[in-house]
Coordinates of C-alpha atoms in Angstrom, one line a residue:
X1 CA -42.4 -19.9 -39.6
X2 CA -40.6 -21.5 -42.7
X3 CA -42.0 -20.0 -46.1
X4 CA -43.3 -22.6 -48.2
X5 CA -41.9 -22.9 -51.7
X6 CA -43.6 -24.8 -54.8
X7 CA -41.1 -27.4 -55.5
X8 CA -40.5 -26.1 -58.7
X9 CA -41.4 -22.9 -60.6
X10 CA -44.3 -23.2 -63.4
X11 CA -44.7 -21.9 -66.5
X12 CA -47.7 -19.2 -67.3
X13 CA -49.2 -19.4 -70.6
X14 CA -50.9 -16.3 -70.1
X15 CA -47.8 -14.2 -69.5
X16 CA -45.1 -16.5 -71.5
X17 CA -42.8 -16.1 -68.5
X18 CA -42.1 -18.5 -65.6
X19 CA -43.8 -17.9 -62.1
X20 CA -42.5 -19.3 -58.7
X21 CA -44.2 -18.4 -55.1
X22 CA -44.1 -18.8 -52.0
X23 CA -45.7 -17.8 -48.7
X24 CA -43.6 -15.5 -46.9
X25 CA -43.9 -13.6 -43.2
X26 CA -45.3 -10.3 -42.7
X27 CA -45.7 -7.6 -40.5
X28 CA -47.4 -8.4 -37.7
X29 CA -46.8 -12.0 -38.2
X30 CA -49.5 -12.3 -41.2
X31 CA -48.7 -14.6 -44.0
X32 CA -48.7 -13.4 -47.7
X33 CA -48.3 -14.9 -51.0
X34 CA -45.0 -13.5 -53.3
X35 CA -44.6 -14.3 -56.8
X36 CA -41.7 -13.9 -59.0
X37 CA -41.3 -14.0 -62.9
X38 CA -38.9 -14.8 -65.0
X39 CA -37.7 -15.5 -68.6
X40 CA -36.5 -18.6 -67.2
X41 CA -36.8 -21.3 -64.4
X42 CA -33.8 -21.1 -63.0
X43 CA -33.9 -17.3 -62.9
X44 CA -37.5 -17.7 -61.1
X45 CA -36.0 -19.9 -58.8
X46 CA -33.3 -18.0 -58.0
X47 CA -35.1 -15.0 -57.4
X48 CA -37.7 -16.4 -54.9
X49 CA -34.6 -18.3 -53.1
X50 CA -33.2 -14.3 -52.4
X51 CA -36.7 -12.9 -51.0
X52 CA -37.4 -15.4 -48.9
X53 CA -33.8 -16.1 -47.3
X54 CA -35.2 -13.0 -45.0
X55 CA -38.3 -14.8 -44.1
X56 CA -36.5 -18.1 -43.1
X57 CA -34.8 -15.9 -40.5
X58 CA -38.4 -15.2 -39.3
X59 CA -37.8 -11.4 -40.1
X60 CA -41.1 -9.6 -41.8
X61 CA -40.8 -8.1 -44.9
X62 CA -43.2 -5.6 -46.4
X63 CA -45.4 -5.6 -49.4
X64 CA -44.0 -2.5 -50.7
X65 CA -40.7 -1.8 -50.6
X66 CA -41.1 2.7 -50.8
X67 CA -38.2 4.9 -52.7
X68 CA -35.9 6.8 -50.5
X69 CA -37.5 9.5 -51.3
X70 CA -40.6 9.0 -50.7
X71 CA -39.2 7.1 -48.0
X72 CA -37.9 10.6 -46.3
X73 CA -40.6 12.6 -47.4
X74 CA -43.4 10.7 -44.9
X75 CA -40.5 10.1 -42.4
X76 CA -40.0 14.1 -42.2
X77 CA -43.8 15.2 -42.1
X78 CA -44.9 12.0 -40.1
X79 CA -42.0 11.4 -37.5
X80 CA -39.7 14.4 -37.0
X81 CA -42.1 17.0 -37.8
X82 CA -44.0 16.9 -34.3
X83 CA -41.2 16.4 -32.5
X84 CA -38.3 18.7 -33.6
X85 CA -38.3 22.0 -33.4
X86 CA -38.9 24.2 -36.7
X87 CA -35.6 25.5 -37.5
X88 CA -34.5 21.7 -37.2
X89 CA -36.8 20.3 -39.2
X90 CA -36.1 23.1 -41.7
X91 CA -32.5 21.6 -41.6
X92 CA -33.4 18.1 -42.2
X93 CA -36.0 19.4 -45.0
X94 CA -32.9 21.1 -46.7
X95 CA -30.3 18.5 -46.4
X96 CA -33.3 16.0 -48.0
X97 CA -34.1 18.2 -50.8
X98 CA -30.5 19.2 -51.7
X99 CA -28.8 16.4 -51.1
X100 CA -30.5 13.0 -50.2
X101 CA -33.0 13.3 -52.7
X102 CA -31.0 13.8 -55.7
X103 CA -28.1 11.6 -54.5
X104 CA -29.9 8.4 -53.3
X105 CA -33.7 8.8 -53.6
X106 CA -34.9 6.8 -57.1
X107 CA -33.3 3.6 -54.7
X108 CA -36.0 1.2 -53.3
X109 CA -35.0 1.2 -49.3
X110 CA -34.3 -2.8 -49.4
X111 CA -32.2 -2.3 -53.0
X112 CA -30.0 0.6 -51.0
X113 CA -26.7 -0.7 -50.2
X114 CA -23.8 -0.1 -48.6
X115 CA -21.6 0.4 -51.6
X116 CA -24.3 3.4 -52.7
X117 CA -24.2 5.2 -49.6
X118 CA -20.4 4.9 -49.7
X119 CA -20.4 6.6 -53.4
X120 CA -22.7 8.7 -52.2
X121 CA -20.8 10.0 -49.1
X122 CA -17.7 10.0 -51.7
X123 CA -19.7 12.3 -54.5
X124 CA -20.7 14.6 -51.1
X125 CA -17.0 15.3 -50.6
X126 CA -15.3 15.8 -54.0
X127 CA -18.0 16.9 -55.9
X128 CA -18.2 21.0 -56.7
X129 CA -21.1 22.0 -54.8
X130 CA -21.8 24.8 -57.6
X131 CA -22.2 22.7 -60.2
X132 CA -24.4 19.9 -58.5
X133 CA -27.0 22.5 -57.3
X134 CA -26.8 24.1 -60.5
X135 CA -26.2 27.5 -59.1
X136 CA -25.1 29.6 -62.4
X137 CA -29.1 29.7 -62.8
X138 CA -29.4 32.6 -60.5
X139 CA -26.5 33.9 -61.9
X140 CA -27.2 37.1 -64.0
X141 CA -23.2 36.7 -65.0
X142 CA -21.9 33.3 -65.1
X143 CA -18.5 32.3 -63.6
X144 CA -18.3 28.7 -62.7
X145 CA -19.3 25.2 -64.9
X146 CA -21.5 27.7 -67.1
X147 CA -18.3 28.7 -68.9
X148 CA -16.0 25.9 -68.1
X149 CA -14.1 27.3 -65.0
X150 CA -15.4 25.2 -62.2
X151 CA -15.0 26.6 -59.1
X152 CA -14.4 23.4 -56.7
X153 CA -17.2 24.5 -54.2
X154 CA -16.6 21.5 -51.8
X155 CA -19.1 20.8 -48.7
X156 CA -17.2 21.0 -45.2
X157 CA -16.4 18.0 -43.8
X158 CA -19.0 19.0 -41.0
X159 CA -21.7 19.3 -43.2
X160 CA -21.0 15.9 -44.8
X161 CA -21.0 14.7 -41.8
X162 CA -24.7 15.9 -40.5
X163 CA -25.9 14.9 -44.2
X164 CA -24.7 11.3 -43.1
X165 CA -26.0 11.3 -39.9
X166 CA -29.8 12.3 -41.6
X167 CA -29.5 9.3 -43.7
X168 CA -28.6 6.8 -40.8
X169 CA -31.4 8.5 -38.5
X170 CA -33.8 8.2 -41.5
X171 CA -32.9 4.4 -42.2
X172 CA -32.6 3.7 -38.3
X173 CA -36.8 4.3 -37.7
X174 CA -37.1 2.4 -41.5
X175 CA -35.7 -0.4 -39.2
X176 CA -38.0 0.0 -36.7
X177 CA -41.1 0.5 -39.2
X178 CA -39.7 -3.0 -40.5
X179 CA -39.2 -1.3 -44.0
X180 CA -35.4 -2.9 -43.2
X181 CA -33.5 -5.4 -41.8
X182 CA -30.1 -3.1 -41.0
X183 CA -29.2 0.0 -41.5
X184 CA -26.5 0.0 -44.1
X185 CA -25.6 3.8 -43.7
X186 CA -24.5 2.9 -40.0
X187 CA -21.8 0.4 -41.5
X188 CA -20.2 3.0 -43.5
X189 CA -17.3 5.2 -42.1
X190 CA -17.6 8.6 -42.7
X191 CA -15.0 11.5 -40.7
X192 CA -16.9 13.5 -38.2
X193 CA -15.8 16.5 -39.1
X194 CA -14.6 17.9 -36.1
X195 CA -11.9 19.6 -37.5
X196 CA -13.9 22.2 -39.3
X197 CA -14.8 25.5 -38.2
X198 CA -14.0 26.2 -34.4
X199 CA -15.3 29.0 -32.5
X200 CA -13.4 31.9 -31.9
X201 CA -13.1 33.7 -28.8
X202 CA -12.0 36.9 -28.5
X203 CA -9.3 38.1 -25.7
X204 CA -10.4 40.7 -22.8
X205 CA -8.6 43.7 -25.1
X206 CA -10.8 42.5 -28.3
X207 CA -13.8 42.2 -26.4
X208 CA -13.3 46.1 -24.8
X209 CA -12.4 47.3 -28.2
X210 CA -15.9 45.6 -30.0
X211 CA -17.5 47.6 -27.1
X212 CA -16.0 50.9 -27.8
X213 CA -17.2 49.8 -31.4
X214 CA -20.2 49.9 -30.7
X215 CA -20.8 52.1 -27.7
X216 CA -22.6 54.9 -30.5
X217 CA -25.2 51.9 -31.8
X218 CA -28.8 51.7 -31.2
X219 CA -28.1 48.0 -30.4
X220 CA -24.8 48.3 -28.0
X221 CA -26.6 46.8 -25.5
X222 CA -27.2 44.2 -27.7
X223 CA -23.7 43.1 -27.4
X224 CA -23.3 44.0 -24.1
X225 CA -25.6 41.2 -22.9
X226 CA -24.2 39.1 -25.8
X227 CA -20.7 39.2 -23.9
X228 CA -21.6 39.4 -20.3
X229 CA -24.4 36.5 -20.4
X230 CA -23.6 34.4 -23.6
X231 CA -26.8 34.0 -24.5
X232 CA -27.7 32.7 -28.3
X233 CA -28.8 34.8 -31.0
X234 CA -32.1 33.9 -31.0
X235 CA -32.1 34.2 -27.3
X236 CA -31.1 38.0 -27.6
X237 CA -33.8 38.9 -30.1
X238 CA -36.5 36.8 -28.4
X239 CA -35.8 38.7 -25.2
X240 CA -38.8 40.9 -24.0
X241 CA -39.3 43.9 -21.6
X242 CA -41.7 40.9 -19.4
X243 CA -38.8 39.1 -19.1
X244 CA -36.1 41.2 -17.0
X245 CA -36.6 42.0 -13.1
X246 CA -35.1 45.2 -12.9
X247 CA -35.7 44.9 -9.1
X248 CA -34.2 41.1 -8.7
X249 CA -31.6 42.2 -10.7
X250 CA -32.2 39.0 -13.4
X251 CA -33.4 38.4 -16.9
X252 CA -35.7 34.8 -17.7
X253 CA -35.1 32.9 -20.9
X254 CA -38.3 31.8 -21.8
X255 CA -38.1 31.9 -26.0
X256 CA -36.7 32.5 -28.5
X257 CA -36.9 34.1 -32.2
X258 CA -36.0 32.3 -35.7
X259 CA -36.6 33.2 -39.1
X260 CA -37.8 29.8 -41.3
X261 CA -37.9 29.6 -45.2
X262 CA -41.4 29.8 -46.3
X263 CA -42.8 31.3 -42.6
X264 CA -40.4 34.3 -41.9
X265 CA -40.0 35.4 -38.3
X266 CA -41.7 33.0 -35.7
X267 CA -40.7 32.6 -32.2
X268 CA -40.2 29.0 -30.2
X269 CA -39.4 27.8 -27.0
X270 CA -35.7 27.7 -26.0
X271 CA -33.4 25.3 -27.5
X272 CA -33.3 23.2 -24.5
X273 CA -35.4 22.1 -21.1
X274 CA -31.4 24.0 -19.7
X275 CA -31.6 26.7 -22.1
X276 CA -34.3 27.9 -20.3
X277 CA -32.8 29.4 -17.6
X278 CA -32.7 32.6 -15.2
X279 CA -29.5 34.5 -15.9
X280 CA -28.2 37.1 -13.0
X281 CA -27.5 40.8 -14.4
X282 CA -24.7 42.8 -13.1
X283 CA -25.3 46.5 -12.2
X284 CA -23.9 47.6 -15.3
X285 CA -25.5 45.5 -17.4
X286 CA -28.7 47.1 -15.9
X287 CA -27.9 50.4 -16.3
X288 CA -27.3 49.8 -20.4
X289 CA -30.6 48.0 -20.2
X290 CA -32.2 51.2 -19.0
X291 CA -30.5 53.3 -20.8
X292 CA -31.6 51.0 -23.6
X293 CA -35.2 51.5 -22.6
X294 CA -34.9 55.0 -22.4
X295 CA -33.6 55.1 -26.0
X296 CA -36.7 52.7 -27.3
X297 CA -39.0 55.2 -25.9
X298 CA -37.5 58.0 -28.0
X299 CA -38.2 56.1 -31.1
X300 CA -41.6 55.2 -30.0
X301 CA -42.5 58.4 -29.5
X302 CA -41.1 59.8 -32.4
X303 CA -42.8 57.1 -34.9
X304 CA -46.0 57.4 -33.4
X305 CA -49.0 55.3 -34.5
X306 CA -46.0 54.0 -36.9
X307 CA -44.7 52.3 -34.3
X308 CA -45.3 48.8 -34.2
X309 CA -45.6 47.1 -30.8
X310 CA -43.7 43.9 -29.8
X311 CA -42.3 44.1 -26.1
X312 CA -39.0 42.6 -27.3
X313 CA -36.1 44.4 -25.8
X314 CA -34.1 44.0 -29.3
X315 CA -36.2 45.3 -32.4
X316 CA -35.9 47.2 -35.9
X317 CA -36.8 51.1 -36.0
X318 CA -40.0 50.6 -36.6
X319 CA -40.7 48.3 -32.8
X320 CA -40.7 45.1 -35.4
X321 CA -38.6 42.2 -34.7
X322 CA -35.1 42.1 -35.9
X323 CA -34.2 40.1 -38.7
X324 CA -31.6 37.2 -37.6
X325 CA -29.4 37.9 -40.6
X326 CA -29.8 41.5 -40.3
X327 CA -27.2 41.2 -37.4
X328 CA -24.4 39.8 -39.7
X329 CA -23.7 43.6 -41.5
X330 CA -23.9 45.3 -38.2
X331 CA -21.0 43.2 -36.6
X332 CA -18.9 43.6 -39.8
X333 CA -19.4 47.0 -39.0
X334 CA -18.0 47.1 -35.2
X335 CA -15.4 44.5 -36.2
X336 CA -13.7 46.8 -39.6
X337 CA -14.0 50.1 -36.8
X338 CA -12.4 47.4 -33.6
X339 CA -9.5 45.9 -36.6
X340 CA -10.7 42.9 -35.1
X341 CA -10.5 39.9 -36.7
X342 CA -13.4 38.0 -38.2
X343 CA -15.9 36.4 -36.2
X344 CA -19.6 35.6 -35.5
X345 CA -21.8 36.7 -33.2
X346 CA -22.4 32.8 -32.2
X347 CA -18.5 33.5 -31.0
X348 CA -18.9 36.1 -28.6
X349 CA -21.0 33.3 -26.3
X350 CA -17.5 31.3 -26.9
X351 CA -15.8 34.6 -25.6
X352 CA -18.1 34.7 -22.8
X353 CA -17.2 31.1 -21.6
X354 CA -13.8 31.7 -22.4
X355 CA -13.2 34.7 -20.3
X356 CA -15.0 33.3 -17.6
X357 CA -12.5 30.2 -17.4
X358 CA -9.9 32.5 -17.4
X359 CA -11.0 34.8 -14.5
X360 CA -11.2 31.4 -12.7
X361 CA -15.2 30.5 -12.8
X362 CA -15.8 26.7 -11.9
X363 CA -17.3 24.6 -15.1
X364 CA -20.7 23.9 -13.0
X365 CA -21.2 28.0 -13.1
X366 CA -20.3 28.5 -16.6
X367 CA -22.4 25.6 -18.1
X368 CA -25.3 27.2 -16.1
X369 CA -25.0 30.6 -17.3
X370 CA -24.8 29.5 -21.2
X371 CA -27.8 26.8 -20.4
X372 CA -26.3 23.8 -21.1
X373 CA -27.8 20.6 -20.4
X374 CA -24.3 18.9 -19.8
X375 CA -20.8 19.9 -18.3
X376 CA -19.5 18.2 -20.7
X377 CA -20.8 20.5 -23.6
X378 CA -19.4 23.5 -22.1
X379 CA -16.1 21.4 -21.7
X380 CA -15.6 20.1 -25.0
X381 CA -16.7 23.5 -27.0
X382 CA -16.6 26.2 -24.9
X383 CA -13.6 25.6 -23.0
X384 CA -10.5 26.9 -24.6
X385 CA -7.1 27.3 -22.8
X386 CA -5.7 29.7 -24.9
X387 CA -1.4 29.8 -24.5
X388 CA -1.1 32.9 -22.3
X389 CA -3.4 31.1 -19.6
X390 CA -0.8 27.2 -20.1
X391 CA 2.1 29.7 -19.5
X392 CA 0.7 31.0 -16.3
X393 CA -0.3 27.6 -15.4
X394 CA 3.3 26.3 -16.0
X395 CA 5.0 29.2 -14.6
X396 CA 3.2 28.6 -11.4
X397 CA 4.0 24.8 -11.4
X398 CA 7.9 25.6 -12.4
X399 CA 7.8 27.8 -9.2
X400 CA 6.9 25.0 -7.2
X401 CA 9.0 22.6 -8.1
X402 CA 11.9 25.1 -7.7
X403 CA 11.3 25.8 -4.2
X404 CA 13.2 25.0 -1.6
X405 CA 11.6 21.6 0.6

């Protein structure tokens, strides 16, 4: 359907300003009427020629053209909100509010180009995180642009990165919702990242010596399971009493625990449909479980009707969940008493995979005991070939080729 365009733009008495229209195509395939105004014909003209060079291509266009922002605000509660889980969409609501709002969002969606999410992805990268946010506000002493010393806060390249990828997931559904005709963040070229922050696994001596670290702490067997299983964090905490088969000799992944901005402590189903999972226990695994138990009784007796019930394995003093960010202080502890280097708990489930590679456990097994949903997961994260484990590798195949036919 070709729009069809007055032959020539007419002049309004009413508004002392030229008018040209057309009939244009619409969602749906409905018709509707678009005027333009201008100080002068030409410029009326002109303007009508640009919005309906989309319509001659038989592509709808809509009525009214939203902000970005308002844009990512119904996109959020309308589109990802039912289907994510909460601590993603508490992601996306973050990287919205601090950074795609304030960079992009006073742009119409159709006025958004590729030369402003380029700028944007630029300003992302070079720009002192500390001084965007405006961060010296919680500041009871001020020690960055407050007093003229900024102090170059940049984002990681992997955190660009996921801000990017928001903004191209955001304008890909505006596509389908016919708000747009392309998706100009996919056409820009942004680094992916990848060479941030890796995972750190720890070797079979720092692993015994974080044990020993911990072997006096009400939560050793905490990181017990952390190391022998490689389960996740939220995995550990959301772990209940229901949920290990002393007898079978297993534990079943069935949730998990998060703490969300606004909510506080909530549990969730697992990560994944893989991530929930049956996980074999060894025998002395078991025995720190019971001895665990044993320990939780104590304290439940002692607190009384103080004691709060929760049946989670993993709780604070009280029988209340633990806190996910209460963990942090607890392994800076073990790690100053081990000298170990730093690391987070997230790397112990990289030690796990890690030391199971290198006792010789087949990728199919490992990938099933951390829950993923692909080999190739567990290949490309969890899979590091650490030197001393090449040299044996090489040694062997020096051997071989030295040997007599």
């Amino acid at each position: 359907m070709k729009p069809q365009v007055k032959p020539s733009a007419e002049y309004s008495t009413s508004t002392g300003r030229w008018e040209a229209c057309a009939y244009i195509l619409g969602p749906g395939g409905t018709r509707r009427r678009v005027s333009v105004y201008a100080a002068t014909r030409r410029e009326a003209v002109t303007q009508l020629a640009e919005k309906t060079a989309v319509s001659r291509k038989g592509l709808p266009t809509r009525a009214r053209i939203p902000t970005l922002a308002d844009y990512l605000t119904w996109w959020l509660t309308e589109v990802e909100a039912p289907r994510v889980r909460p601590s993603t969409l508490e992601l996306l609501r973050s990287t919205v509010d601090v950074h795609l709002t304030p960079g992009l969002g006073r742009i119409h969606l159709d006025k958004l180009s590729i030369a402003d999410v380029r700028r944007f992805v630029t300003r992302l990268q070079t720009t002192c995180q500390c001084c965007a946010q405006n961060k010296e506000r919680r500041r009871q002493q001020p020690r960055c642009c407050a007093i003229g010393q900024c102090c170059g806060m940049r984002l990681a390249p992997t955190t660009v990165h996921r801000i990017y990828q928001v903004l191209v997931a955001a304008l890909s559904h505006a596509v389908r919702e016919e708000y747009l005709h392309r998706n100009v963040a996919a056409l820009v070229q942004v680094p992916t990242g990848r060479d941030g922050h890796k995972p750190r696994a720890l070797t079979l001596d720092q692993a015994r010596a974080l044990l020993e670290a911990a072997s006096d702490h009400r939560l050793y067997a905490l990181v017990h399971l952390a190391l022998l299983t490689g389960m996740r964090r939220g995995e550990l905490l959301g772990l209940r009493w229901q949920d290990i088969d002393f007898d079978a000799g297993t534990l079943t992944i069935g949730q998990t625990l998060m703490r969300l901005v606004g909510t506080g402590i909530t549990f969730a189903p697992p990560k994944t449909p893989s991530s929930k999972r049956v996980v074999a226990l060894t025998d002395s695994v078991l025995t720190v479980l019971r001895h665990h138990k044993r320990r939780q009784n104590r304290e439940r007796a002692l607190l009384g009707a103080r004691w709060h019930e929760s049946g989670l394995v993993f709780t604070a003093r009280n029988g209340k969940p633990l806190d996910p960010y209460s963990l942090a202080p607890v392994f800076d502890r073990f790690r100053t008493i081990a000298a170990l280097p730093h690391f987070r708990l997230h790397d112990l489930r990289h030690t796990t995979a890690t030391l199971l590679g290198e006792a010789g456990t087949e990728l199919h097994i490992t990938s099933s005991v951390l829950g993923h949903a692909h080999l190739g997961t567990t290949a490309d994260i969890y899979s590091e070939i650490r030197p001393a484990t090449q040299r044996a590798a090489l040694t062997a195949l020096e051997q071989a080729l030295s040997e007599e036919p």
